[in-house]
Amino acid sequence: MKISIRRTRRAAMAVALGSVLALTATACGDDGSGSAGDKGNEGSGKGEITFWDNNGGVRTDVWKEIIKDFEKKYPDIKVNYVGVPAASVQSKYDTAIQGGGLPDVGGVGTAMLAEVAAQGALEPLDSRLTKSSLNGKLSANFLASVKAAGGDGKTYTVPTSANNGTLWYRTDLFTAAGLDAPTTWTKFYAAADKLTNSGKNKFGYTIRGGEGSIAQALDATYGQSGITEFWNGDKTTVNDAKNVTALEKYVALYKKDTPSADVNNDFTKMVAQWDSGTIGMLSHNLGSYADHEKALSGKFKGIPNPTLDDGTRVQISNPVDGLGLFKSSKNKSAAWKFIEFAASHEANSKWNESAAQVPANTEAAQDAWVQASEPTKLAAEALNGSTTKIVQLPYYLPDWNTISKTDNEPNFQKVLLGKMSAKDFLNTLADQLNKAQADWKANH
């Protein structure tokens, strides 16, 4: 069944790509109604452009503010905003690539970047960035992430924001137990053990065993092993002996220093459980800050994931959001002006403050609101710090989501329940990844 799923997905991708190549140009005017086969043109730099927001509804208000500011600066350009719900944006892009109707500019994050770029829909932006006012003002790690996700080393989306793994901990419980902040893995494990009293339903940590578990497990695994590359040649490092040891130590927390119910935890259950007040630590991202503040105001802090004892921080790449310029645009010069503006200091800061994300613009990352929010400040420092090593996950693989979710989330639950060893889990994951990588290379 797994082979069938992946073959079906690759076949669908091939059909989509073939359809794109067979299409004739269908774009008209400066309305961004092109298909992937249309090469577009620079245009006048004036007139109308269309922008698709890839998280419409949630971020609509802040985007409309930014568009208003942009149109004030460039009165000869009108931006038509289209809010697309995050759950349907991938399918909307795929439909427009095949049948026409692509925007001039669209939100394209690293999680979907490879599939959109592989169909020839996006303009490489490296030369534009080099000549841009943005040159040297975007996070090097964010840029590395979008280049890696594109699959061929080119920049197909201008990074605008990222989330970051955060270790939330109860300051009141740590103080009462005489514990230091869990800034290193050594301190993390010591705290998890000391804060646990299962007889009183108190636990040091809550682990994610349900939906979304693989990314968190990999973050803890690479964070402890210190391995900084996902690939060693054409083979993944996932099942390196150091990673096996690290994962064994991490999953050993389950039921010893965590609740047994954690085996079914997705992020919603995990956050709600931590906010109830009897658990010392939680690994999640910056997005849950508002929930914690409401439930535990003044009794918690958030720090980046722990470091090794020597201060080195290794973490997996978080999805980076960005803005892509579609190749079919009939007004690329105006579209690029909008991307440049949206990623500039003021606009990027405004967007990320609203979204509680880390700005890609390094000047925006120094703004007062970032410095005032300790978790966001520390996340920004971690993502841009010289001692942070980011392991780039292979978002470019067409099978990545299937492998990291459908295939292996149930297997991770088996590991927690003692029905599968950490070594067998990582070997299975590695085998699937190596085959997917070989298949990708054979077709690119």
PDB file of C-alpha atoms in Angstrom, residues 141-309:
ATOM      1  CA  ASN A 141      19.534  30.737   7.767  1.00  0.00           C
ATOM      2  CA  PHE A 142      16.096  31.574   6.367  1.00  0.00           C
ATOM      3  CA  LEU A 143      17.601  31.977   2.899  1.00  0.00           C
ATOM      4  CA  ALA A 144      19.428  28.665   3.257  1.00  0.00           C
ATOM      5  CA  SER A 145      16.139  26.986   4.160  1.00  0.00           C
ATOM      6  CA  VAL A 146      14.247  28.262   1.120  1.00  0.00           C
ATOM      7  CA  LYS A 147      17.130  27.382  -1.198  1.00  0.00           C
ATOM      8  CA  ALA A 148      17.276  23.855   0.216  1.00  0.00           C
ATOM      9  CA  ALA A 149      13.506  23.444  -0.045  1.00  0.00           C
ATOM     10  CA  GLY A 150      13.424  24.497  -3.697  1.00  0.00           C
ATOM     11  CA  GLY A 151      15.350  21.390  -4.678  1.00  0.00           C
ATOM     12  CA  ASP A 152      17.920  22.953  -7.003  1.00  0.00           C
ATOM     13  CA  GLY A 153      19.640  25.546  -4.815  1.00  0.00           C
ATOM     14  CA  LYS A 154      17.807  28.536  -6.303  1.00  0.00           C
ATOM     15  CA  THR A 155      15.766  31.096  -4.381  1.00  0.00           C
ATOM     16  CA  TYR A 156      12.147  30.701  -5.466  1.00  0.00           C
ATOM     17  CA  THR A 157      10.560  32.543  -2.557  1.00  0.00           C
ATOM     18  CA  VAL A 158      11.694  35.549  -0.522  1.00  0.00           C
ATOM     19  CA  PRO A 159      11.589  34.494   3.144  1.00  0.00           C
ATOM     20  CA  THR A 160       9.322  36.585   5.334  1.00  0.00           C
ATOM     21  CA  SER A 161       8.947  34.657   8.591  1.00  0.00           C
ATOM     22  CA  ALA A 162       9.556  31.456  10.491  1.00  0.00           C
ATOM     23  CA  ASN A 163       8.419  29.772  13.626  1.00  0.00           C
ATOM     24  CA  ASN A 164      10.823  28.077  15.991  1.00  0.00           C
ATOM     25  CA  GLY A 165      10.789  25.151  18.351  1.00  0.00           C
ATOM     26  CA  THR A 166      10.355  26.440  21.896  1.00  0.00           C
ATOM     27  CA  LEU A 167      10.804  24.692  25.232  1.00  0.00           C
ATOM     28  CA  TRP A 168       8.170  26.150  27.535  1.00  0.00           C
ATOM     29  CA  TYR A 169       8.813  25.606  31.235  1.00  0.00           C
ATOM     30  CA  ARG A 170       7.061  26.423  34.505  1.00  0.00           C
ATOM     31  CA  THR A 171       9.231  28.942  36.326  1.00  0.00           C
ATOM     32  CA  ASP A 172       7.306  28.489  39.586  1.00  0.00           C
ATOM     33  CA  LEU A 173       7.848  24.718  39.598  1.00  0.00           C
ATOM     34  CA  PHE A 174      11.526  25.099  38.666  1.00  0.00           C
ATOM     35  CA  THR A 175      12.085  27.633  41.455  1.00  0.00           C
ATOM     36  CA  ALA A 176      10.337  25.470  44.045  1.00  0.00           C
ATOM     37  CA  ALA A 177      12.485  22.479  43.026  1.00  0.00           C
ATOM     38  CA  GLY A 178      15.714  24.509  43.020  1.00  0.00           C
ATOM     39  CA  LEU A 179      16.285  23.823  39.324  1.00  0.00           C
ATOM     40  CA  ASP A 180      18.135  25.904  36.735  1.00  0.00           C
ATOM     41  CA  ALA A 181      16.392  26.797  33.485  1.00  0.00           C
ATOM     42  CA  PRO A 182      16.538  23.786  31.089  1.00  0.00           C
ATOM     43  CA  THR A 183      18.942  25.452  28.684  1.00  0.00           C
ATOM     44  CA  THR A 184      20.952  22.278  27.966  1.00  0.00           C
ATOM     45  CA  TRP A 185      19.858  18.696  27.334  1.00  0.00           C
ATOM     46  CA  THR A 186      21.591  17.646  30.543  1.00  0.00           C
ATOM     47  CA  LYS A 187      19.516  20.133  32.544  1.00  0.00           C
ATOM     48  CA  PHE A 188      16.396  19.178  30.614  1.00  0.00           C
ATOM     49  CA  TYR A 189      16.605  15.500  31.580  1.00  0.00           C
ATOM     50  CA  ALA A 190      17.476  16.317  35.185  1.00  0.00           C
ATOM     51  CA  ALA A 191      14.443  18.595  35.443  1.00  0.00           C
ATOM     52  CA  ALA A 192      12.108  16.092  33.777  1.00  0.00           C
ATOM     53  CA  ASP A 193      13.055  13.524  36.381  1.00  0.00           C
ATOM     54  CA  LYS A 194      13.016  15.782  39.452  1.00  0.00           C
ATOM     55  CA  LEU A 195       9.646  17.372  38.669  1.00  0.00           C
ATOM     56  CA  THR A 196       7.897  14.018  38.277  1.00  0.00           C
ATOM     57  CA  ASN A 197       5.710  12.558  40.995  1.00  0.00           C
ATOM     58  CA  SER A 198       3.360  10.267  39.131  1.00  0.00           C
ATOM     59  CA  GLY A 199       1.519   9.321  42.322  1.00  0.00           C
ATOM     60  CA  LYS A 200       0.364  12.932  42.578  1.00  0.00           C
ATOM     61  CA  ASN A 201      -0.197  13.198  38.806  1.00  0.00           C
ATOM     62  CA  LYS A 202       2.777  15.555  38.408  1.00  0.00           C
ATOM     63  CA  PHE A 203       5.154  15.087  35.501  1.00  0.00           C
ATOM     64  CA  GLY A 204       8.321  16.767  34.301  1.00  0.00           C
ATOM     65  CA  TYR A 205       7.468  16.754  30.591  1.00  0.00           C
ATOM     66  CA  THR A 206       4.715  16.100  28.067  1.00  0.00           C
ATOM     67  CA  ILE A 207       5.767  14.319  24.881  1.00  0.00           C
ATOM     68  CA  ARG A 208       4.008  14.499  21.518  1.00  0.00           C
ATOM     69  CA  GLY A 209       2.910  11.018  20.477  1.00  0.00           C
ATOM     70  CA  GLY A 210       0.025  11.793  18.128  1.00  0.00           C
ATOM     71  CA  GLU A 211      -0.276  13.863  14.965  1.00  0.00           C
ATOM     72  CA  GLY A 212       2.829  15.943  14.253  1.00  0.00           C
ATOM     73  CA  SER A 213       5.089  13.761  16.399  1.00  0.00           C
ATOM     74  CA  ILE A 214       7.870  13.109  13.875  1.00  0.00           C
ATOM     75  CA  ALA A 215       9.196  16.662  13.591  1.00  0.00           C
ATOM     76  CA  GLN A 216       9.362  17.035  17.374  1.00  0.00           C
ATOM     77  CA  ALA A 217      11.095  13.669  17.736  1.00  0.00           C
ATOM     78  CA  LEU A 218      13.641  14.547  15.040  1.00  0.00           C
ATOM     79  CA  ASP A 219      14.284  17.919  16.670  1.00  0.00           C
ATOM     80  CA  ALA A 220      15.121  16.202  19.970  1.00  0.00           C
ATOM     81  CA  THR A 221      17.164  13.528  18.193  1.00  0.00           C
ATOM     82  CA  TYR A 222      19.421  15.797  16.140  1.00  0.00           C
ATOM     83  CA  GLY A 223      19.544  18.317  18.985  1.00  0.00           C
ATOM     84  CA  GLN A 224      21.166  15.724  21.241  1.00  0.00           C
ATOM     85  CA  SER A 225      23.326  13.876  18.699  1.00  0.00           C
ATOM     86  CA  GLY A 226      24.895  17.052  17.344  1.00  0.00           C
ATOM     87  CA  ILE A 227      24.699  15.770  13.749  1.00  0.00           C
ATOM     88  CA  THR A 228      24.248  18.806  11.514  1.00  0.00           C
ATOM     89  CA  GLU A 229      23.469  17.318   8.077  1.00  0.00           C
ATOM     90  CA  PHE A 230      20.408  15.342   7.044  1.00  0.00           C
ATOM     91  CA  TRP A 231      22.265  13.629   4.206  1.00  0.00           C
ATOM     92  CA  ASN A 232      25.665  11.984   4.049  1.00  0.00           C
ATOM     93  CA  GLY A 233      26.043  11.665   0.298  1.00  0.00           C
ATOM     94  CA  ASP A 234      22.865   9.968  -0.929  1.00  0.00           C
ATOM     95  CA  LYS A 235      22.073   8.346   2.429  1.00  0.00           C
ATOM     96  CA  THR A 236      20.216   9.984   5.293  1.00  0.00           C
ATOM     97  CA  THR A 237      21.819  10.398   8.701  1.00  0.00           C
ATOM     98  CA  VAL A 238      18.491   9.717  10.429  1.00  0.00           C
ATOM     99  CA  ASN A 239      19.581   6.252  11.558  1.00  0.00           C
ATOM    100  CA  ASP A 240      23.158   7.181  12.502  1.00  0.00           C
ATOM    101  CA  ALA A 241      24.162   5.389  15.722  1.00  0.00           C
ATOM    102  CA  LYS A 242      24.309   8.738  17.570  1.00  0.00           C
ATOM    103  CA  ASN A 243      20.739   9.507  16.527  1.00  0.00           C
ATOM    104  CA  VAL A 244      19.573   6.069  17.645  1.00  0.00           C
ATOM    105  CA  THR A 245      21.083   6.641  21.091  1.00  0.00           C
ATOM    106  CA  ALA A 246      19.539  10.113  21.291  1.00  0.00           C
ATOM    107  CA  LEU A 247      16.060   8.916  20.341  1.00  0.00           C
ATOM    108  CA  GLU A 248      16.259   6.013  22.799  1.00  0.00           C
ATOM    109  CA  LYS A 249      16.968   8.481  25.603  1.00  0.00           C
ATOM    110  CA  TYR A 250      14.146  10.776  24.531  1.00  0.00           C
ATOM    111  CA  VAL A 251      11.424   8.121  24.209  1.00  0.00           C
ATOM    112  CA  ALA A 252      12.488   6.632  27.566  1.00  0.00           C
ATOM    113  CA  LEU A 253      10.804   9.698  29.115  1.00  0.00           C
ATOM    114  CA  TYR A 254       7.400   8.299  28.138  1.00  0.00           C
ATOM    115  CA  LYS A 255       5.398   7.065  31.156  1.00  0.00           C
ATOM    116  CA  LYS A 256       8.451   7.581  33.378  1.00  0.00           C
ATOM    117  CA  ASP A 257       8.445  11.388  33.355  1.00  0.00           C
ATOM    118  CA  THR A 258       5.369  11.971  31.145  1.00  0.00           C
ATOM    119  CA  PRO A 259       1.667  11.072  31.339  1.00  0.00           C
ATOM    120  CA  SER A 260       0.690   7.817  29.620  1.00  0.00           C
ATOM    121  CA  ALA A 261      -1.987   9.707  27.640  1.00  0.00           C
ATOM    122  CA  ASP A 262       0.806  11.431  25.718  1.00  0.00           C
ATOM    123  CA  VAL A 263       0.873   8.594  23.197  1.00  0.00           C
ATOM    124  CA  ASN A 264      -2.182  10.160  21.517  1.00  0.00           C
ATOM    125  CA  ASN A 265      -1.234  13.828  21.983  1.00  0.00           C
ATOM    126  CA  ASP A 266      -1.458  16.200  19.046  1.00  0.00           C
ATOM    127  CA  PHE A 267      -0.463  19.808  19.708  1.00  0.00           C
ATOM    128  CA  THR A 268      -3.933  20.865  20.901  1.00  0.00           C
ATOM    129  CA  LYS A 269      -4.122  18.156  23.570  1.00  0.00           C
ATOM    130  CA  MET A 270      -0.497  18.663  24.544  1.00  0.00           C
ATOM    131  CA  VAL A 271      -0.869  22.428  25.013  1.00  0.00           C
ATOM    132  CA  ALA A 272      -4.128  22.057  26.952  1.00  0.00           C
ATOM    133  CA  GLN A 273      -2.541  19.446  29.197  1.00  0.00           C
ATOM    134  CA  TRP A 274       0.464  21.640  29.957  1.00  0.00           C
ATOM    135  CA  ASP A 275      -1.710  24.678  30.606  1.00  0.00           C
ATOM    136  CA  SER A 276      -3.607  22.701  33.249  1.00  0.00           C
ATOM    137  CA  GLY A 277      -0.614  23.346  35.512  1.00  0.00           C
ATOM    138  CA  THR A 278       0.791  19.986  36.679  1.00  0.00           C
ATOM    139  CA  ILE A 279       3.538  19.456  34.076  1.00  0.00           C
ATOM    140  CA  GLY A 280       6.949  21.100  34.126  1.00  0.00           C
ATOM    141  CA  MET A 281       7.943  21.354  30.444  1.00  0.00           C
ATOM    142  CA  LEU A 282       6.422  21.350  26.972  1.00  0.00           C
ATOM    143  CA  SER A 283       8.050  21.409  23.522  1.00  0.00           C
ATOM    144  CA  HIS A 284       6.010  23.413  21.041  1.00  0.00           C
ATOM    145  CA  ASN A 285       6.525  26.524  18.922  1.00  0.00           C
ATOM    146  CA  LEU A 286       5.916  30.218  19.505  1.00  0.00           C
ATOM    147  CA  GLY A 287       2.324  29.898  18.332  1.00  0.00           C
ATOM    148  CA  SER A 288       1.065  28.651  21.698  1.00  0.00           C
ATOM    149  CA  TYR A 289       2.312  31.689  23.659  1.00  0.00           C
ATOM    150  CA  ALA A 290      -1.144  33.308  23.921  1.00  0.00           C
ATOM    151  CA  ASP A 291      -2.651  30.117  25.360  1.00  0.00           C
ATOM    152  CA  HIS A 292       0.080  29.865  27.997  1.00  0.00           C
ATOM    153  CA  GLU A 293      -0.199  33.523  28.916  1.00  0.00           C
ATOM    154  CA  LYS A 294      -3.922  33.146  29.468  1.00  0.00           C
ATOM    155  CA  ALA A 295      -3.567  30.025  31.618  1.00  0.00           C
ATOM    156  CA  LEU A 296      -0.243  30.588  33.387  1.00  0.00           C
ATOM    157  CA  SER A 297       0.508  34.301  33.292  1.00  0.00           C
ATOM    158  CA  GLY A 298       3.754  35.066  35.097  1.00  0.00           C
ATOM    159  CA  LYS A 299       4.488  31.396  35.836  1.00  0.00           C
ATOM    160  CA  PHE A 300       6.262  30.286  32.668  1.00  0.00           C
ATOM    161  CA  LYS A 301       9.005  31.124  30.193  1.00  0.00           C
ATOM    162  CA  GLY A 302       9.872  29.983  26.705  1.00  0.00           C
ATOM    163  CA  ILE A 303      13.401  29.311  25.461  1.00  0.00           C
ATOM    164  CA  PRO A 304      14.788  27.766  22.277  1.00  0.00           C
ATOM    165  CA  ASN A 305      15.337  24.024  22.369  1.00  0.00           C
ATOM    166  CA  PRO A 306      18.232  22.965  24.630  1.00  0.00           C
ATOM    167  CA  THR A 307      21.861  23.124  23.554  1.00  0.00           C
ATOM    168  CA  LEU A 308      24.644  20.608  23.924  1.00  0.00           C
ATOM    169  CA  ASP A 309      26.819  21.123  26.998  1.00  0.00           C
TER     170      ASP A 309
END
